[in-house]
Coordinates of N, CA and C in Angstrom, one line a residue:
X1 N 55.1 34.3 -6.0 CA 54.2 35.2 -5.4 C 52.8 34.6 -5.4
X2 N 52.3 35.0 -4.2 CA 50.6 34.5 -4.5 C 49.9 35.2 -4.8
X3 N 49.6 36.1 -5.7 CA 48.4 37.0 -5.9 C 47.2 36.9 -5.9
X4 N 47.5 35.7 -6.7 CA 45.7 35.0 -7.0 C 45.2 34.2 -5.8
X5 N 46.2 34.3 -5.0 CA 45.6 33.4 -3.4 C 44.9 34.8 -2.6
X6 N 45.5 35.5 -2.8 CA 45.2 37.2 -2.2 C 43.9 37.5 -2.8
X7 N 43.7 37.3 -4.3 CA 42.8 37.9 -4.8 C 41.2 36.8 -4.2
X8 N 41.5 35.7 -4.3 CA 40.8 34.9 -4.1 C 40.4 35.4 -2.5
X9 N 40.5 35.3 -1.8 CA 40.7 35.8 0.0 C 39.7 37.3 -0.1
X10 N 40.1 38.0 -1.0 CA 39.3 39.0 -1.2 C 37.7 39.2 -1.6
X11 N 37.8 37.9 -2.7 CA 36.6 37.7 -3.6 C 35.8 36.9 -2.7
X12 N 36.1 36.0 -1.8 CA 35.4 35.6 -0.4 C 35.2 36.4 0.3
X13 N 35.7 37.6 0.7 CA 35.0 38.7 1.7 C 36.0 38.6 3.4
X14 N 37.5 37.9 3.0 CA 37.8 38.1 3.7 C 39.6 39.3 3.9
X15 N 38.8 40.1 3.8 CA 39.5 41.0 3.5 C 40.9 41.2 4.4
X16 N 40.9 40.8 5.4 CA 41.6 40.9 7.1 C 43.2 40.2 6.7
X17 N 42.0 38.6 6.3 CA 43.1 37.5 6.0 C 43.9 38.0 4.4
X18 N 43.6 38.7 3.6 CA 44.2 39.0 2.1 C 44.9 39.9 3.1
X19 N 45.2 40.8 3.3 CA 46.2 41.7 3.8 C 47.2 41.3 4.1
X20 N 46.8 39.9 5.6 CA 47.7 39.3 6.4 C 48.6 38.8 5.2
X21 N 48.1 37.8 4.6 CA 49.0 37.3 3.2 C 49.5 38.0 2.5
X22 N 49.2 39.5 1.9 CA 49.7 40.6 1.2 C 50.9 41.3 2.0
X23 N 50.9 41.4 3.7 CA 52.4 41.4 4.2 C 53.0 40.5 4.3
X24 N 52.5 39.5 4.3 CA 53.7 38.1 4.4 C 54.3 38.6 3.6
X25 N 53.9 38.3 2.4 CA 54.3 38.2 1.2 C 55.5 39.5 1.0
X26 N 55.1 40.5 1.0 CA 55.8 41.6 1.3 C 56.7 41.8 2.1
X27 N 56.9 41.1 3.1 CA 58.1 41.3 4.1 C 58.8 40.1 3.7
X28 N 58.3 38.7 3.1 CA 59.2 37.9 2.9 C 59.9 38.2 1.5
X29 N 59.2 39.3 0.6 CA 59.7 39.2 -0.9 C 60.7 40.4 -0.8
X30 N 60.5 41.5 0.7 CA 61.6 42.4 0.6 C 61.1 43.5 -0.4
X31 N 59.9 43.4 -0.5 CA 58.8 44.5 -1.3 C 58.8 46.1 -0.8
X32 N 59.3 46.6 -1.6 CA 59.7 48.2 -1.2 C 57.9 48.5 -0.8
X33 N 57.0 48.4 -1.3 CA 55.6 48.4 -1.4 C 55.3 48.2 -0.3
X34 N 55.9 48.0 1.0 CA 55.3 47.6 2.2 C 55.0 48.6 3.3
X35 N 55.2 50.2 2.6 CA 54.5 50.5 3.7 C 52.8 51.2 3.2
X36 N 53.0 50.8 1.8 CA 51.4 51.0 1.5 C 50.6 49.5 2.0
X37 N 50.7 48.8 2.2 CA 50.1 47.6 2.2 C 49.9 47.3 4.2
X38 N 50.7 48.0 5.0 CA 50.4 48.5 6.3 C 49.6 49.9 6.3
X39 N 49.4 50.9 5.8 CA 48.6 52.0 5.6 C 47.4 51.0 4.9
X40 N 46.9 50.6 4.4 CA 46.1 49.7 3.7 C 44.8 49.2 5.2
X41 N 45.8 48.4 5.5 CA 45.4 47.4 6.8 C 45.3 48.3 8.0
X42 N 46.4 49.6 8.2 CA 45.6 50.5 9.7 C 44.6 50.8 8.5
X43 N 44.1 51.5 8.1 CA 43.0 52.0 7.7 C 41.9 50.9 7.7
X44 N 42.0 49.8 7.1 CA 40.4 48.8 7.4 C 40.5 48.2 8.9
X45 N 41.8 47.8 9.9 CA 41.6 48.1 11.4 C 41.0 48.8 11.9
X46 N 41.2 50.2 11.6 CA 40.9 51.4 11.6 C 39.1 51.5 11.9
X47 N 38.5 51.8 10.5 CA 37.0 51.4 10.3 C 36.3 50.4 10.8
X48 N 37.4 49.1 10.7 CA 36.5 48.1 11.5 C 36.0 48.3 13.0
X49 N 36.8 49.0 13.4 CA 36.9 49.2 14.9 C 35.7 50.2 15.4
X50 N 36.0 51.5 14.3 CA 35.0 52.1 14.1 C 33.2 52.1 14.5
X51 N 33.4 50.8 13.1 CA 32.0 50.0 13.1 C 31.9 49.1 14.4
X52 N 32.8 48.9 14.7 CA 32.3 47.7 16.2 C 31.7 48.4 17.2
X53 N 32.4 49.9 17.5 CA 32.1 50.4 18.5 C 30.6 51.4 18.3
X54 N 30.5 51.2 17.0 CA 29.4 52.0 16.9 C 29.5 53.7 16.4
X55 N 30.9 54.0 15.6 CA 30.9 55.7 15.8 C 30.8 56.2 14.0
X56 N 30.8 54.8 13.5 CA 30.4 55.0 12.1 C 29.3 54.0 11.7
X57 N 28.4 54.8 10.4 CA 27.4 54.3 10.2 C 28.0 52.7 9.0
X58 N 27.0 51.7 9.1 CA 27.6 50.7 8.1 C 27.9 51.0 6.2
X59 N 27.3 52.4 6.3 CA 27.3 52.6 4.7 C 28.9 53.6 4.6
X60 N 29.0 54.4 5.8 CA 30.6 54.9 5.6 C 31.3 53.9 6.0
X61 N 31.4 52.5 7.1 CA 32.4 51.6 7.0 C 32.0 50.7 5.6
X62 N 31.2 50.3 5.1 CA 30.9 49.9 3.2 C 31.7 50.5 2.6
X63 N 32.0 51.9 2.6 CA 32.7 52.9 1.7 C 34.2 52.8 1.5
X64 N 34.7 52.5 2.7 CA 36.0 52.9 3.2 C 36.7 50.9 3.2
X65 N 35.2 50.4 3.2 CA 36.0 49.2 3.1 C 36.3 48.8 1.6
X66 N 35.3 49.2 0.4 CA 35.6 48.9 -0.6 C 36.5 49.9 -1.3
X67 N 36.6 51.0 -0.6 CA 38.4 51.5 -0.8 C 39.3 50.9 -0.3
X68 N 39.5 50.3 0.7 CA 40.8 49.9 0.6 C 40.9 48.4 0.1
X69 N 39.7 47.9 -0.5 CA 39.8 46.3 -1.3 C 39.9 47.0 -2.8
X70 N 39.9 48.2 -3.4 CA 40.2 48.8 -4.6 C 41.7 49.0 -4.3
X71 N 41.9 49.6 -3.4 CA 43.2 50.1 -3.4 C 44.3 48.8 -3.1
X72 N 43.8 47.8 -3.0 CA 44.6 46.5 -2.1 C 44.9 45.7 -3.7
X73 N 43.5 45.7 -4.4 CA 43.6 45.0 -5.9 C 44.7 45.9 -6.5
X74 N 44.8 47.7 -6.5 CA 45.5 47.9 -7.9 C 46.7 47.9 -6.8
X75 N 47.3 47.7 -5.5 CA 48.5 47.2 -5.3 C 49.4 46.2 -6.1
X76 N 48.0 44.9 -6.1 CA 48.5 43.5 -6.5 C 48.8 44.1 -7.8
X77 N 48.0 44.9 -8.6 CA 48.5 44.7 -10.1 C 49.4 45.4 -10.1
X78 N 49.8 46.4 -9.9 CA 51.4 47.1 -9.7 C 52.4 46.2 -9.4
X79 N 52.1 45.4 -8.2 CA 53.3 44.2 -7.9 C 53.5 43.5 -8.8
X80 N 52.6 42.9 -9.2 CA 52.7 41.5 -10.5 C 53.8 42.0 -11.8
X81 N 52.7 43.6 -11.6 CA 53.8 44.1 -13.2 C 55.6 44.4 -12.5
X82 N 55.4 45.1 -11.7 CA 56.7 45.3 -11.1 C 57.7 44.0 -10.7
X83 N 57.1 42.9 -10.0 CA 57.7 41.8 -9.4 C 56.9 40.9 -10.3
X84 N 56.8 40.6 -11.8 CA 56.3 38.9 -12.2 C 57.1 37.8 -11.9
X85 N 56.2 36.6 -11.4 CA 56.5 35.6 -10.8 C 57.1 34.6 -12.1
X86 N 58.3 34.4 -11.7 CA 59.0 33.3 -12.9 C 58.5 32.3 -12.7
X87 N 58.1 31.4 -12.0 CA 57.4 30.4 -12.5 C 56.3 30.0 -12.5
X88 N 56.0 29.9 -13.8 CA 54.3 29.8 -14.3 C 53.8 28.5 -14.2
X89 N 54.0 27.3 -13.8 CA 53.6 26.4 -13.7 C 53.2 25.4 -14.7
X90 N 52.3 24.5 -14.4 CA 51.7 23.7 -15.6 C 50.7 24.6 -16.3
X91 N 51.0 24.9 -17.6 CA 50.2 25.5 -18.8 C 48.6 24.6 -18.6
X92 N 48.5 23.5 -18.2 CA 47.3 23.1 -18.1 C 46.4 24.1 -16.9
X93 N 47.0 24.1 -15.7 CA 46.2 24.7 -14.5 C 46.2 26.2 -15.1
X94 N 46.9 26.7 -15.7 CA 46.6 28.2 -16.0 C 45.1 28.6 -17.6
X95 N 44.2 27.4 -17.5 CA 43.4 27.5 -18.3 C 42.4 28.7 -17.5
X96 N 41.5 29.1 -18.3 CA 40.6 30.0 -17.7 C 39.3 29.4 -17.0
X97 N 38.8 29.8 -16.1 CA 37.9 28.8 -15.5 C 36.8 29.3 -16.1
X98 N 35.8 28.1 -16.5 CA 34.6 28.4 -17.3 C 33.8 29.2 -16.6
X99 N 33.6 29.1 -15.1 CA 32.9 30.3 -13.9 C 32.9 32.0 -14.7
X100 N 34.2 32.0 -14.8 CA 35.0 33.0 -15.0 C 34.2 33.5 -16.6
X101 N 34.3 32.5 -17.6 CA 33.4 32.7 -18.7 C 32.3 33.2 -18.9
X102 N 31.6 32.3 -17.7 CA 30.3 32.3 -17.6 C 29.8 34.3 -17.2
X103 N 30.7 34.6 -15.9 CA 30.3 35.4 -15.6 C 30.2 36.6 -16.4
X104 N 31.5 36.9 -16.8 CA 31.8 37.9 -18.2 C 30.7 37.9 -19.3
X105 N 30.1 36.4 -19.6 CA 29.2 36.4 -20.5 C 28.1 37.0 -19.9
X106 N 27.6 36.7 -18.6 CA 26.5 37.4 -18.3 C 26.6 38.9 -17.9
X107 N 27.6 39.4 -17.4 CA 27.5 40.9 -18.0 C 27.7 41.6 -19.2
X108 N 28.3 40.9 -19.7 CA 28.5 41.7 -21.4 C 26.9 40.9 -22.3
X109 N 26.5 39.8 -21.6 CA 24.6 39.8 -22.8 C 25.3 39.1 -24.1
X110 N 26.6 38.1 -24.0 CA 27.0 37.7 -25.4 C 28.0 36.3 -24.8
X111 N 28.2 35.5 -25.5 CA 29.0 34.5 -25.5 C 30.5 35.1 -25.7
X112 N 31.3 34.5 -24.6 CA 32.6 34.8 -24.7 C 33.6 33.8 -24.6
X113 N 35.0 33.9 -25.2 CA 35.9 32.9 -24.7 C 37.0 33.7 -24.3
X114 N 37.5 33.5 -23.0 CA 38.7 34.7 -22.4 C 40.0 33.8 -23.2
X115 N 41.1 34.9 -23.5 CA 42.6 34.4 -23.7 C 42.9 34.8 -22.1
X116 N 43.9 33.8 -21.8 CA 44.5 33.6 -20.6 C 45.6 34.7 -20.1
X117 N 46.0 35.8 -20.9 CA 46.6 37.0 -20.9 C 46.0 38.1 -20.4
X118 N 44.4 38.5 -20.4 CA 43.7 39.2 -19.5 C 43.1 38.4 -18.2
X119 N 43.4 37.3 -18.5 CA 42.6 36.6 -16.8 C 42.3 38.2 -15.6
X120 N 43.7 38.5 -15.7 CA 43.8 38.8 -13.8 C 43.2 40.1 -14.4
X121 N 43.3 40.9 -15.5 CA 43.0 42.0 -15.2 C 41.3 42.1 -15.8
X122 N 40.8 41.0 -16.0 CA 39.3 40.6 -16.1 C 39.0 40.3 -14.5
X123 N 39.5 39.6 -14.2 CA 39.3 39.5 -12.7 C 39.3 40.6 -11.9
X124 N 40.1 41.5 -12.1 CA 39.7 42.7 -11.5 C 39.0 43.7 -12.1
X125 N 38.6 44.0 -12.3 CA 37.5 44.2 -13.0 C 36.2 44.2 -13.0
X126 N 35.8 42.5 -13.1 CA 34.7 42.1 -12.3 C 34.3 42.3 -10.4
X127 N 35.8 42.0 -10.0 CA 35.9 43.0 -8.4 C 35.2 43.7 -8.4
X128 N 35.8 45.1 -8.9 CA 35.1 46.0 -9.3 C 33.6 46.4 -9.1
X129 N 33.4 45.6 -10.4 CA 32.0 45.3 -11.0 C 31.6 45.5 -9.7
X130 N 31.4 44.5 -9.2 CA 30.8 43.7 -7.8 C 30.6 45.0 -6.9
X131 N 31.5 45.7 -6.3 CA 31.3 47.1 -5.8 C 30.5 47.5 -5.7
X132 N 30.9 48.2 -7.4 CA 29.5 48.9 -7.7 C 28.3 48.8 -7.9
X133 N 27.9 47.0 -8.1 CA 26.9 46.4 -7.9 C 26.1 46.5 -6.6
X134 N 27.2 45.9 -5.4 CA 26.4 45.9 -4.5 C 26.0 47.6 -3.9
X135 N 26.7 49.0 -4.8 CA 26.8 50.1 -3.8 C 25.2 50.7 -4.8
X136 N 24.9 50.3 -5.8 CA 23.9 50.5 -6.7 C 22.8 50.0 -6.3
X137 N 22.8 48.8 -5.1 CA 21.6 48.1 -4.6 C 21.5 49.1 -3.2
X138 N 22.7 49.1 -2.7 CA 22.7 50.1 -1.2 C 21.7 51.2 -2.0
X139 N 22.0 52.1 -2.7 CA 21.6 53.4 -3.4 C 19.9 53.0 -3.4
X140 N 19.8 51.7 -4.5 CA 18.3 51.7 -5.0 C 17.4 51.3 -3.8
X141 N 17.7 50.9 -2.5 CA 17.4 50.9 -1.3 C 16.8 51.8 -1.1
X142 N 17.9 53.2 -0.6 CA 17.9 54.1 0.0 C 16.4 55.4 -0.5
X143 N 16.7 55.0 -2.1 CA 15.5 55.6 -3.1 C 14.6 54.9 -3.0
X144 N 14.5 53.9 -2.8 CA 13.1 53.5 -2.3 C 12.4 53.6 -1.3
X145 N 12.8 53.7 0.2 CA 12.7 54.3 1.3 C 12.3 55.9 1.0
X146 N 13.0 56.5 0.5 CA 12.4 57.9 0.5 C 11.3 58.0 -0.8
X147 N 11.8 57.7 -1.7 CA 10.4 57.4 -2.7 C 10.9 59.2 -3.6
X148 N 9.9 59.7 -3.6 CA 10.2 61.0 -4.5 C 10.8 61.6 -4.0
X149 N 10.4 61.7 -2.3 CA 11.8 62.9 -1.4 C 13.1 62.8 -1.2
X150 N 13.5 61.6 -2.4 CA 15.1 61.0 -2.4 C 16.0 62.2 -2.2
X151 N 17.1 62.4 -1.5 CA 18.2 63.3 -1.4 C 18.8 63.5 -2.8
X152 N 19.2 64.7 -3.6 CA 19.9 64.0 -4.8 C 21.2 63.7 -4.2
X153 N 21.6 63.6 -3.7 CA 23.1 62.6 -3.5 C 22.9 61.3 -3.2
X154 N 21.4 60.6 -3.1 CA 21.0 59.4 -3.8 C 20.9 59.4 -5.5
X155 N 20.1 60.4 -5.6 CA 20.5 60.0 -7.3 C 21.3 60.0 -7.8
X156 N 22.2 60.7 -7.4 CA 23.9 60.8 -8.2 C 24.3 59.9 -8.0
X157 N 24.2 59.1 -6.6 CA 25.2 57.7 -6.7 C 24.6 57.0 -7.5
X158 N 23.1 56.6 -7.8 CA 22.5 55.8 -8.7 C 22.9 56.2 -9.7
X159 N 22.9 57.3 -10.5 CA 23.5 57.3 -11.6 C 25.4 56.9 -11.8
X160 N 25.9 57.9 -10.7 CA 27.3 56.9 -10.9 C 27.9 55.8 -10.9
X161 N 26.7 54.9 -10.2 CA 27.4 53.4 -10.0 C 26.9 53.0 -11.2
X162 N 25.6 53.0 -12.0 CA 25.3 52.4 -13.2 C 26.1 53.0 -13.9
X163 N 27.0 54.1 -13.8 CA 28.0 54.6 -15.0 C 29.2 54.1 -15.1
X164 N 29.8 53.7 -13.9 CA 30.7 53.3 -13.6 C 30.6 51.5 -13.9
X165 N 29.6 51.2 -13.8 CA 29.3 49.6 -14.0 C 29.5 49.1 -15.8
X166 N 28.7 50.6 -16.8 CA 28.6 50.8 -18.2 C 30.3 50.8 -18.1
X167 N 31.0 51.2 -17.9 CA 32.7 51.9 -18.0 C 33.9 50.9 -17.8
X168 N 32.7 49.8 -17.1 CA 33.9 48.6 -16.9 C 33.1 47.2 -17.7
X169 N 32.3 47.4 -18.0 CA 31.4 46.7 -19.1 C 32.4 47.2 -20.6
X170 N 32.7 47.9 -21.0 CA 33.3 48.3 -22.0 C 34.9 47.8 -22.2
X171 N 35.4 48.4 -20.8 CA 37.0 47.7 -20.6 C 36.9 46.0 -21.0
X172 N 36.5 45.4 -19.8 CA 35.9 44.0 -20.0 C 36.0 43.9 -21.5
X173 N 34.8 44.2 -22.1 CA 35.0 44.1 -23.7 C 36.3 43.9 -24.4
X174 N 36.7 45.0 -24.1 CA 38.2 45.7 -25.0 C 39.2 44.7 -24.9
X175 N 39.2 43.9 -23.6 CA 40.3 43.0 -23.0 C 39.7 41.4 -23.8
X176 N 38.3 41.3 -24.0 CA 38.1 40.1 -24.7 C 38.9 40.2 -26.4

């Protein structure tokens, strides 16, 4: 299986091409899971199309696209656990990449060393993260433009994505 090819495709922003590979894979592995992973893909066709023609704003296609790159990540982990790939390769290439270190260290504010048995689910994770990061910058935008007359359904997202950011800051932890 390729997961981490999938995941990678995703973590570049090409969300179109991870799918395409997520049905290969699925039709060639005979993956009962294939008709979520076509419901997945109409739905980001779906929005994309949306957004091209102009009938949705870019913060509801943002919305709808980082749902279905959430929902596409906890497919792969369902697969993995359901279908693990028997061969693991050289124990050398499956070290953790120090990138990968680095980053974890700079959200958690501490020096870290990952064991190689959370990799994928620290990697998703940090996905995650990223979301919420970038939907917490959409948000602090939006509050700044309005300034005191903010809608509170701006401040609730600002409070939920910093909560949600705190919540996977913790998991992260638990997994080191």
């Amino acid at each position: 299986m390729q997961y981490q090819r999938i995941r990678t495709l995703i973590a570049e922003g090409n969300l179109p091409e991870a799918l395409e590979a997520l049905t290969q894979e699925v039709e060639r592995s005979k993956i009962a899971e294939k008709s979520e992973v076509i419901l997945q893909s109409a739905r980001l066709n779906s929005i994309l199309k949306e957004k091209r023609i102009g009938v949705v704003t870019s913060k509801e296609s943002d919305l709808v696209i980082n749902q279905v790159t959430n929902g596409i990540l906890i497919l792969i982990d369902k697969l993995e656990k359901k279908h693990p790939a028997t061969d693991l390769g050289d124990p050398l290439e499956q070290a953790v990449p120090t990138s990968l270190n680095r980053t974890v260290s700079t959200i958690l504010g501490a020096e870290v060393s990952l064991q190689h048995k959370n990799v994928d689910q620290i990697q998703h994770l940090l996905k995650l993260y990223e979301i919420h990061n970038t939907n917490l910058q959409a948000s602090e935008e939006a509050a700044a433009k309005w300034g005191e007359l903010a809608p509170s359904i701006i401040t609730h997202k600002l409070l939920e994505n910093r909560q949600k950011m705190e919540d996977i800051k913790k998991q992260i932890a638990s997994l080191i």
